[in-house]
PDB file of C-alpha atoms in Angstrom:
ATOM      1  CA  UNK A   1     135.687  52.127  61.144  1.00  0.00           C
ATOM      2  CA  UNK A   2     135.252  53.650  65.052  1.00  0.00           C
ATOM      3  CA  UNK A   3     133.814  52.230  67.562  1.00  0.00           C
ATOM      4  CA  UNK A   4     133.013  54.220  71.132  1.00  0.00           C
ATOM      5  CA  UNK A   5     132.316  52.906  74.167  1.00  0.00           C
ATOM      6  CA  UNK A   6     131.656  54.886  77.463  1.00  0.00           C
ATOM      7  CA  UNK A   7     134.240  53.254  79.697  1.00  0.00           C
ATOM      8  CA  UNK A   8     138.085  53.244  79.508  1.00  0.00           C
ATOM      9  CA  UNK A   9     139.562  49.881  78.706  1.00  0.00           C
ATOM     10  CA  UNK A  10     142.448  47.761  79.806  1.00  0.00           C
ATOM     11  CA  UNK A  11     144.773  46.883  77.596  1.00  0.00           C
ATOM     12  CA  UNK A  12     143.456  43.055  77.278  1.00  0.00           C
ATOM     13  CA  UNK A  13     139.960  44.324  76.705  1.00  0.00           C
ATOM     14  CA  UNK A  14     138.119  42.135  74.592  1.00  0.00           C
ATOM     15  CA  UNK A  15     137.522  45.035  72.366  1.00  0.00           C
ATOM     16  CA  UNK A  16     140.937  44.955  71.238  1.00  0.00           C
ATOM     17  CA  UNK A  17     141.386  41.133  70.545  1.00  0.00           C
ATOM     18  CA  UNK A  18     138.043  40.335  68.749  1.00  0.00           C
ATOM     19  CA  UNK A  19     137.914  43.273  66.893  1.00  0.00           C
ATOM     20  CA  UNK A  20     140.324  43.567  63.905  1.00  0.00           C
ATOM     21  CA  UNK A  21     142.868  46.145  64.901  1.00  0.00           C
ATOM     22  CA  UNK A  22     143.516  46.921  60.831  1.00  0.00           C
ATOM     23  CA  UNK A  23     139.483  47.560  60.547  1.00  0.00           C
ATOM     24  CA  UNK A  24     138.723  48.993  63.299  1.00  0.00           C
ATOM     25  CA  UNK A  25     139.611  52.229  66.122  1.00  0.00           C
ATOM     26  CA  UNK A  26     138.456  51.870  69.243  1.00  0.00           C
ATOM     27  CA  UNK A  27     137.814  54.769  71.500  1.00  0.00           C
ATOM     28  CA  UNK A  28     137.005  53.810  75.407  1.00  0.00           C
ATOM     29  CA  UNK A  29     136.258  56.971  77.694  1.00  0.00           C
ATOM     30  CA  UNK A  30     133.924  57.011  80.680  1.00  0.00           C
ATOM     31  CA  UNK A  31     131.113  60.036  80.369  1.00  0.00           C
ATOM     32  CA  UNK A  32     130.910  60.031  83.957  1.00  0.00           C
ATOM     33  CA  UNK A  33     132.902  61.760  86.837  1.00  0.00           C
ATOM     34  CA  UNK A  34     133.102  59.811  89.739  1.00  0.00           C
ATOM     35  CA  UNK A  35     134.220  61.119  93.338  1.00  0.00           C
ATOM     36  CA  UNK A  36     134.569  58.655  96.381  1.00  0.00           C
ATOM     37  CA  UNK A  37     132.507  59.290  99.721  1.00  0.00           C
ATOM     38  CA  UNK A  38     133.955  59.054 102.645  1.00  0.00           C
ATOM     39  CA  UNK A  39     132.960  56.650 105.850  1.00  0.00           C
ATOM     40  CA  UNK A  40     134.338  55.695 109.237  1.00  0.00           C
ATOM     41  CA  UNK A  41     133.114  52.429 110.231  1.00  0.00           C
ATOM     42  CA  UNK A  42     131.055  49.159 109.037  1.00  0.00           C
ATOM     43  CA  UNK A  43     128.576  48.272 110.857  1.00  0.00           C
ATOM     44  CA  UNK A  44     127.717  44.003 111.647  1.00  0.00           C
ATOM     45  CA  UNK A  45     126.983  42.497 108.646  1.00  0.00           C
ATOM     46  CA  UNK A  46     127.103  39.003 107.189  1.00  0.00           C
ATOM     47  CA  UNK A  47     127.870  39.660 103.631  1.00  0.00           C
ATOM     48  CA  UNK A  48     128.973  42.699 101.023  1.00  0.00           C
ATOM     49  CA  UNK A  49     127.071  42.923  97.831  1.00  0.00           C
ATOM     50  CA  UNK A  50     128.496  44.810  95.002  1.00  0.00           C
ATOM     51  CA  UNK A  51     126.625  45.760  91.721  1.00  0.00           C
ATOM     52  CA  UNK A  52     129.189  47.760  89.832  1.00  0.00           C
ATOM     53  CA  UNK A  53     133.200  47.924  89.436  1.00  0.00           C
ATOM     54  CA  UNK A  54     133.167  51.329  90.701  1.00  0.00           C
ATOM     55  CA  UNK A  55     131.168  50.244  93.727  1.00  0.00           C
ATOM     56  CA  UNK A  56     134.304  47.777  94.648  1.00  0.00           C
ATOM     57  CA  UNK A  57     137.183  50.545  93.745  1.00  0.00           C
ATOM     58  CA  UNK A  58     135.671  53.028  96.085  1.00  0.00           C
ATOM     59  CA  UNK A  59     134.862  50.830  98.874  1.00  0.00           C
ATOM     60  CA  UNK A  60     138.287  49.363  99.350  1.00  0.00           C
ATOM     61  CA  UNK A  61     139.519  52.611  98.600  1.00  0.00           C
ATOM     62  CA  UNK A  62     137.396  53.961 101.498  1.00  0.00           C
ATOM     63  CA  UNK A  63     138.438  51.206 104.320  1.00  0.00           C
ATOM     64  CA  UNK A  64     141.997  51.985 103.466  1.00  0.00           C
ATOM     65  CA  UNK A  65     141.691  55.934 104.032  1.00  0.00           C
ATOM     66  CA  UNK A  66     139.587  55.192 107.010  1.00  0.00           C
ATOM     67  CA  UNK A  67     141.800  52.907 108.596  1.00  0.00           C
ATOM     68  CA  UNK A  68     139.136  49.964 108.375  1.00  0.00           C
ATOM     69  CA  UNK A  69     139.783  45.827 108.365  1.00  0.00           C
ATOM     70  CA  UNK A  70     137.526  43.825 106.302  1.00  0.00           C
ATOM     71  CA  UNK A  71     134.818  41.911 108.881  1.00  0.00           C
ATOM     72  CA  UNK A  72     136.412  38.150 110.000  1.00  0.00           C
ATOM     73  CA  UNK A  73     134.130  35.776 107.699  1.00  0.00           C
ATOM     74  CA  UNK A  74     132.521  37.983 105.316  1.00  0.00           C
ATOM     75  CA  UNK A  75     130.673  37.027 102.553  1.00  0.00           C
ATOM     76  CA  UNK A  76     130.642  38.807  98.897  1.00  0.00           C
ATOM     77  CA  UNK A  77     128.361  39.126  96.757  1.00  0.00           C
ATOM     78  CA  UNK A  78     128.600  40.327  93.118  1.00  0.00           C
ATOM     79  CA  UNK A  79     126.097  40.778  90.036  1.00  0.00           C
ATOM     80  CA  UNK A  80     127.965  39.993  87.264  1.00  0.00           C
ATOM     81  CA  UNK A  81     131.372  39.434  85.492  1.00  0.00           C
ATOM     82  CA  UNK A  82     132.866  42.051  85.782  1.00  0.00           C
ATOM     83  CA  UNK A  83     132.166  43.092  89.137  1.00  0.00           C
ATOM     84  CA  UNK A  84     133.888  39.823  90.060  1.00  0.00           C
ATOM     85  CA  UNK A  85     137.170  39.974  88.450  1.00  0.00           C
ATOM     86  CA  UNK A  86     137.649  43.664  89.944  1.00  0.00           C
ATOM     87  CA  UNK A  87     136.749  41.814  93.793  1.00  0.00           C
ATOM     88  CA  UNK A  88     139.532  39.066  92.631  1.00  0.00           C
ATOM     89  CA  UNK A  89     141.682  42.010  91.988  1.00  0.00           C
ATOM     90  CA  UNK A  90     141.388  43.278  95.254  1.00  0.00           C
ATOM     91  CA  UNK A  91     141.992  39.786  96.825  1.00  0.00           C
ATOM     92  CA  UNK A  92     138.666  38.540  97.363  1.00  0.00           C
ATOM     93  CA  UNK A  93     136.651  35.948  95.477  1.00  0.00           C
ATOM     94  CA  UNK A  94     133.115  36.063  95.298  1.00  0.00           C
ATOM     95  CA  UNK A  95     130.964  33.669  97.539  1.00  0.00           C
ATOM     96  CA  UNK A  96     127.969  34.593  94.644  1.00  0.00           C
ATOM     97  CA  UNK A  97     128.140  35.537  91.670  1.00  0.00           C
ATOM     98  CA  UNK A  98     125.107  36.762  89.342  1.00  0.00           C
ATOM     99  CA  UNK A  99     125.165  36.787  85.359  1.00  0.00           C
ATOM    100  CA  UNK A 100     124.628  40.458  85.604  1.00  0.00           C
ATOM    101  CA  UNK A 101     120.596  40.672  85.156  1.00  0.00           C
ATOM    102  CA  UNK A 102     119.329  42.479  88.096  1.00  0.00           C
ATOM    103  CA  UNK A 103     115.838  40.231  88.494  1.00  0.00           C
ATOM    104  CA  UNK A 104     117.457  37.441  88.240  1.00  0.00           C
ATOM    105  CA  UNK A 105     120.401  37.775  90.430  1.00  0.00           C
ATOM    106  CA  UNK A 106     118.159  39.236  92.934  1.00  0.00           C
ATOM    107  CA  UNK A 107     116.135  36.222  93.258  1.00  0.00           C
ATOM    108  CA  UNK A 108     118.852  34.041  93.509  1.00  0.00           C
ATOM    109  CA  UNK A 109     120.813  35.789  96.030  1.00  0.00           C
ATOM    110  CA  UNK A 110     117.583  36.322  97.764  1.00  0.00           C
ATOM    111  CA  UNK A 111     117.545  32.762  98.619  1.00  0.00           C
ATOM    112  CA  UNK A 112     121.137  32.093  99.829  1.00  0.00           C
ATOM    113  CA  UNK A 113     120.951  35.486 101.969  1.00  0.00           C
ATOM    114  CA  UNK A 114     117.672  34.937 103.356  1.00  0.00           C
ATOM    115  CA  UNK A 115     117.564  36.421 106.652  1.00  0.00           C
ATOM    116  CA  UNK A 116     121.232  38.055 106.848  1.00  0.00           C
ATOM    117  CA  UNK A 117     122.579  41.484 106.922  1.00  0.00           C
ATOM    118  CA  UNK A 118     124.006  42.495 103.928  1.00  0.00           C
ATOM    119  CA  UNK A 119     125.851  45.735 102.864  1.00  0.00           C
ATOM    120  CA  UNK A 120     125.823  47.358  99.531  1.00  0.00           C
ATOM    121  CA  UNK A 121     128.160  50.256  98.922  1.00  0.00           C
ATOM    122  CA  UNK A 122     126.871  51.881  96.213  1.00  0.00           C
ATOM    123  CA  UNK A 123     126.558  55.509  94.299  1.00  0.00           C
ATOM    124  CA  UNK A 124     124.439  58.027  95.811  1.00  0.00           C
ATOM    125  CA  UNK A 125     122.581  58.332  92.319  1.00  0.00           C
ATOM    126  CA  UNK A 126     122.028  54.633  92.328  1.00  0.00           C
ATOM    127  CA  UNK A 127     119.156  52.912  91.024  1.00  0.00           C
ATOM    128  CA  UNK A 128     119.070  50.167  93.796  1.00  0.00           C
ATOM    129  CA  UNK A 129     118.065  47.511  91.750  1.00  0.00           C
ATOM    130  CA  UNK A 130     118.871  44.738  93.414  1.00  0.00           C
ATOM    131  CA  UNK A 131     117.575  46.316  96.647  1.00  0.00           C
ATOM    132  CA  UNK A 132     114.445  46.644  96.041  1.00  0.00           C
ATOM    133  CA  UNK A 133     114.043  43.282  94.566  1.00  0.00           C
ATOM    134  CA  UNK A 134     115.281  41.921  98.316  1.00  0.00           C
ATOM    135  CA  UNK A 135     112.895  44.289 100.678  1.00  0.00           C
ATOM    136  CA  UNK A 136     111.748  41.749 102.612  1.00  0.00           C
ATOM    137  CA  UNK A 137     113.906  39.161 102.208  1.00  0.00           C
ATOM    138  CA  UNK A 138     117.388  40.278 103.832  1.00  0.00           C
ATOM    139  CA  UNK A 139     118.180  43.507 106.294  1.00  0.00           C
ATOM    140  CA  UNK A 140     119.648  45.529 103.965  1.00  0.00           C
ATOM    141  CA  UNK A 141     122.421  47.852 104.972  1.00  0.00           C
ATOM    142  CA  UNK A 142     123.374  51.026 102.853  1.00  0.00           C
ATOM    143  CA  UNK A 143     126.870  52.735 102.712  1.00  0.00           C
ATOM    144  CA  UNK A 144     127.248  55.369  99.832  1.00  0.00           C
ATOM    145  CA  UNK A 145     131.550  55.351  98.853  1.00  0.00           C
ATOM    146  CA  UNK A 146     130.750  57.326  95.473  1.00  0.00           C
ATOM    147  CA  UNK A 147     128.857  60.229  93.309  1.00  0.00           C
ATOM    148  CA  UNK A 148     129.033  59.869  89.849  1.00  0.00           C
ATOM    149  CA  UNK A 149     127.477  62.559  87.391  1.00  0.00           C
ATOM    150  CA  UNK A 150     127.634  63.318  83.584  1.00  0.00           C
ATOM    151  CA  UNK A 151     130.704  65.103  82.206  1.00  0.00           C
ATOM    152  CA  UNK A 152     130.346  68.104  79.729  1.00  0.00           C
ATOM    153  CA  UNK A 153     134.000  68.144  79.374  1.00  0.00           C
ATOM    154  CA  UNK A 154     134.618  65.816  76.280  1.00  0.00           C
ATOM    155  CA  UNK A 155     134.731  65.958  72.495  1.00  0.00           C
ATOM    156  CA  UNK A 156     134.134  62.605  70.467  1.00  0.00           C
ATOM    157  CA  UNK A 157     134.564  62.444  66.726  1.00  0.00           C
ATOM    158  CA  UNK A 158     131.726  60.487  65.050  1.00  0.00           C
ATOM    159  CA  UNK A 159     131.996  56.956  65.602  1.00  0.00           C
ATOM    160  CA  UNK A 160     130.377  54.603  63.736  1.00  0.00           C
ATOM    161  CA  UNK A 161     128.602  52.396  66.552  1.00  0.00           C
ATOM    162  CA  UNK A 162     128.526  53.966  70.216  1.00  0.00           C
ATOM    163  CA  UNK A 163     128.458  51.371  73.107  1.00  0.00           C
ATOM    164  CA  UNK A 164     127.086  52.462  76.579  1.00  0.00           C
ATOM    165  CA  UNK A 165     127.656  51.138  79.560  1.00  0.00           C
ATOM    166  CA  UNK A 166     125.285  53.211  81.795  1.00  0.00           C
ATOM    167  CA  UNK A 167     122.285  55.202  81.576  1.00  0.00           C
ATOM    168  CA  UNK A 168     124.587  58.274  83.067  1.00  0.00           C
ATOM    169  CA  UNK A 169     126.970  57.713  79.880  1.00  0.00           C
ATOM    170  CA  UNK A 170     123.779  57.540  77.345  1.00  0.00           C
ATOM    171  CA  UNK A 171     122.777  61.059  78.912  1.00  0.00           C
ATOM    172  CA  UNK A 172     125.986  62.544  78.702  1.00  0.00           C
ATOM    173  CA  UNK A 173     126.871  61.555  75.204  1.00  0.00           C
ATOM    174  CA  UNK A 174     123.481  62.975  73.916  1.00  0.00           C
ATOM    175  CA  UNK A 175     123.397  65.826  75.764  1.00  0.00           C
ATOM    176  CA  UNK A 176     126.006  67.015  74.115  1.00  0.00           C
ATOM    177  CA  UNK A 177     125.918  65.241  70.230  1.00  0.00           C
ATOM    178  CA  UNK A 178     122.637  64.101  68.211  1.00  0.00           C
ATOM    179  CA  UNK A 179     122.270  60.532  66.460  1.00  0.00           C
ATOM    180  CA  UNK A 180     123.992  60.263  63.081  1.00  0.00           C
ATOM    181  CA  UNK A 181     122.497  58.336  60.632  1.00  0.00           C
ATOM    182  CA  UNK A 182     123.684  55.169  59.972  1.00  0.00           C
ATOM    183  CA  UNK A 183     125.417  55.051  63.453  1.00  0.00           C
ATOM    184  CA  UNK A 184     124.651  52.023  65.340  1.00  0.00           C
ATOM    185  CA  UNK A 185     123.762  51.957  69.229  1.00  0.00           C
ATOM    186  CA  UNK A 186     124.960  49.137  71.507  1.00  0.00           C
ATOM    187  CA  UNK A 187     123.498  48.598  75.127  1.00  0.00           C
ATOM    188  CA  UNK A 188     124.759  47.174  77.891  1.00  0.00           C
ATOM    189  CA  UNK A 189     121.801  46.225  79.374  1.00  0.00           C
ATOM    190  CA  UNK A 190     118.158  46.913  79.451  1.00  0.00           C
ATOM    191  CA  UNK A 191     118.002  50.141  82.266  1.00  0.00           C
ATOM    192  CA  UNK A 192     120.552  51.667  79.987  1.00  0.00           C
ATOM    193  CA  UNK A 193     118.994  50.750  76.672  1.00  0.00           C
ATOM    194  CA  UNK A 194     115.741  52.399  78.503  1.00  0.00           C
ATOM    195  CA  UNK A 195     117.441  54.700  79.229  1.00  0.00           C
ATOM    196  CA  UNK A 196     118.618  55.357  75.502  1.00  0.00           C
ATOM    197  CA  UNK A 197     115.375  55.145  73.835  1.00  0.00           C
ATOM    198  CA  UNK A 198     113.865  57.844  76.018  1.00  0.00           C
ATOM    199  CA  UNK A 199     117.001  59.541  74.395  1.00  0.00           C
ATOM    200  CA  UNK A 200     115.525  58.871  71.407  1.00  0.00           C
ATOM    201  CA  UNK A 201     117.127  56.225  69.841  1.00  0.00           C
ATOM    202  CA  UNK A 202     115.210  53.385  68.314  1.00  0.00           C
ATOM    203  CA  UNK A 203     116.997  50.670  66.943  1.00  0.00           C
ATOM    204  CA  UNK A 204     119.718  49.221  70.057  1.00  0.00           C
ATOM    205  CA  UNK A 205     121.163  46.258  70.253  1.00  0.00           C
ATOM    206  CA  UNK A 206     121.284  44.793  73.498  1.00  0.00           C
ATOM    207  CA  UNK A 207     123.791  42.745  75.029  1.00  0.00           C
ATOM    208  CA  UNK A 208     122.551  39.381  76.644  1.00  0.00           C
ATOM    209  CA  UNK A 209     124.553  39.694  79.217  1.00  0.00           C
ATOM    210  CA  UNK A 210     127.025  42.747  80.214  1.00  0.00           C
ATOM    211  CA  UNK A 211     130.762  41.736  79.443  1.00  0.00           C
ATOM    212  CA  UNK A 212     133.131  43.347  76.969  1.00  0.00           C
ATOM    213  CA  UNK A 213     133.150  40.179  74.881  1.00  0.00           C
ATOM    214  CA  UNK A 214     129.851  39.864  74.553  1.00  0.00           C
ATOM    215  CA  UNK A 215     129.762  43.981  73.513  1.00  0.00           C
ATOM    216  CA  UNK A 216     132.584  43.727  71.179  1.00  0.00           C
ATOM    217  CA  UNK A 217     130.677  40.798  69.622  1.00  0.00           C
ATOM    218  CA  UNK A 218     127.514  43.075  68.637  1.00  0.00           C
ATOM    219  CA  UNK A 219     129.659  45.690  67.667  1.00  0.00           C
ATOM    220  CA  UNK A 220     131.723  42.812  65.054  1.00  0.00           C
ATOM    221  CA  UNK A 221     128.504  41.940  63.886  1.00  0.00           C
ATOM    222  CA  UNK A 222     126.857  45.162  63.491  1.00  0.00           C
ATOM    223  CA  UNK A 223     129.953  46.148  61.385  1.00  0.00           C
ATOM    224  CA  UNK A 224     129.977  42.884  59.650  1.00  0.00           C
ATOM    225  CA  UNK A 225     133.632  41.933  60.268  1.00  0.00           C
TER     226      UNK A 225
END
């Protein structure tokens, strides 16, 4: 049996210790290209929120090239999981940390930023979620470190469950192959599972909560392993 999912994965992925390796091939490849932006300086702020993994590669990867020195006391923010262990890998732990569902994190951080300045790098195509939740509530700061935008340049056999971790990656994938029949759609979350039924697709399991594990799980149980 194959499994895709639309980001590449480390070799402890969870994807490769639930799943059994003699049942199952797993294919990880990001849909997306991704290209870091650029910036000079930071301006005053009292904490750095991050919503994505990409989000914290390219902003550490923009202080360095500019030369930059993370702010004396900063605070950091994070939505989810995985956002957090790519901070830790970069040295930092997270001051909050969200269980990846945009409303909800918003709210909470909401209360324990009230007031402050907080910075979001982000992608120049994205959806802002958790900044429009907090108009009103904090100053919020923008700094765009990366573009990302669907690749054409791929070919994918037919897998037999497809796992996306992005609207971007849903839009890729089906601009450039249909829905089989039989083959089973896994979402990440609920903008990208949206995002997949205005694709087309009807039937998509959602994940309660965006981690490998928790994907890897569906895709077990959808395969009945």
């Amino acid at each position: 049996m194959l499994i895709f999912i639309s980001r590449e994965l480390n070799a402890d992925s969870s994807f490769f210790h639930i799943l059994p390796k003699d049942q199952v091939q797993v294919i990880g490849e990001s849909l997306v290209a991704f290209d870091g932006v650029p910036f000079t300086e930071l301006p005053e702020i009292d904490w750095c929120f991050f919503s994505s993994r990409n989000a914290v590669k390219f902003f550490f990867q923009g202080l360095k090239a500019a030369g930059l020195q993370v702010p004396s006391g900063l605070k950091w923010g994070v939505l989810g999981e995985g956002t957090a262990k790519s901070l830790k890998e970069q040295g930092y732990v997270a001051d909050f940390a969200g269980n990846g569902e945009p409303q909800s994190v918003g709210d909470a951080f909401g209360i324990i930023a009230a007031g402050q300045h907080v910075l979001f790098p982000r992608a120049a195509q994205s959806r802002e979620s958790i900044q429009k939740i907090l108009i009103g509530l904090v100053t919020i700061v923008d700094l765009v470190v990366y573009t990302n935008a669907p690749r054409t340049d791929f070919e994918l056999p037919i897998a037999d469950v497809l796992v996306f971790t992005s609207p971007l990656n849903a839009q890729a994938y089906f601009t450039r192959y249909p829905l089989v029949k039989g083959q089973k759609v896994v979402s990440i979350g609920h903008s990208t599972a949206q995002a997949l039924r205005n694709l087309g697709c009807v039937e998509i399991s959602t994940a309660p909560t965006p981690s490998e594990e928790v994907l890897a799980e569906i895709c077990k149980t959808q395969l009945a392993l």
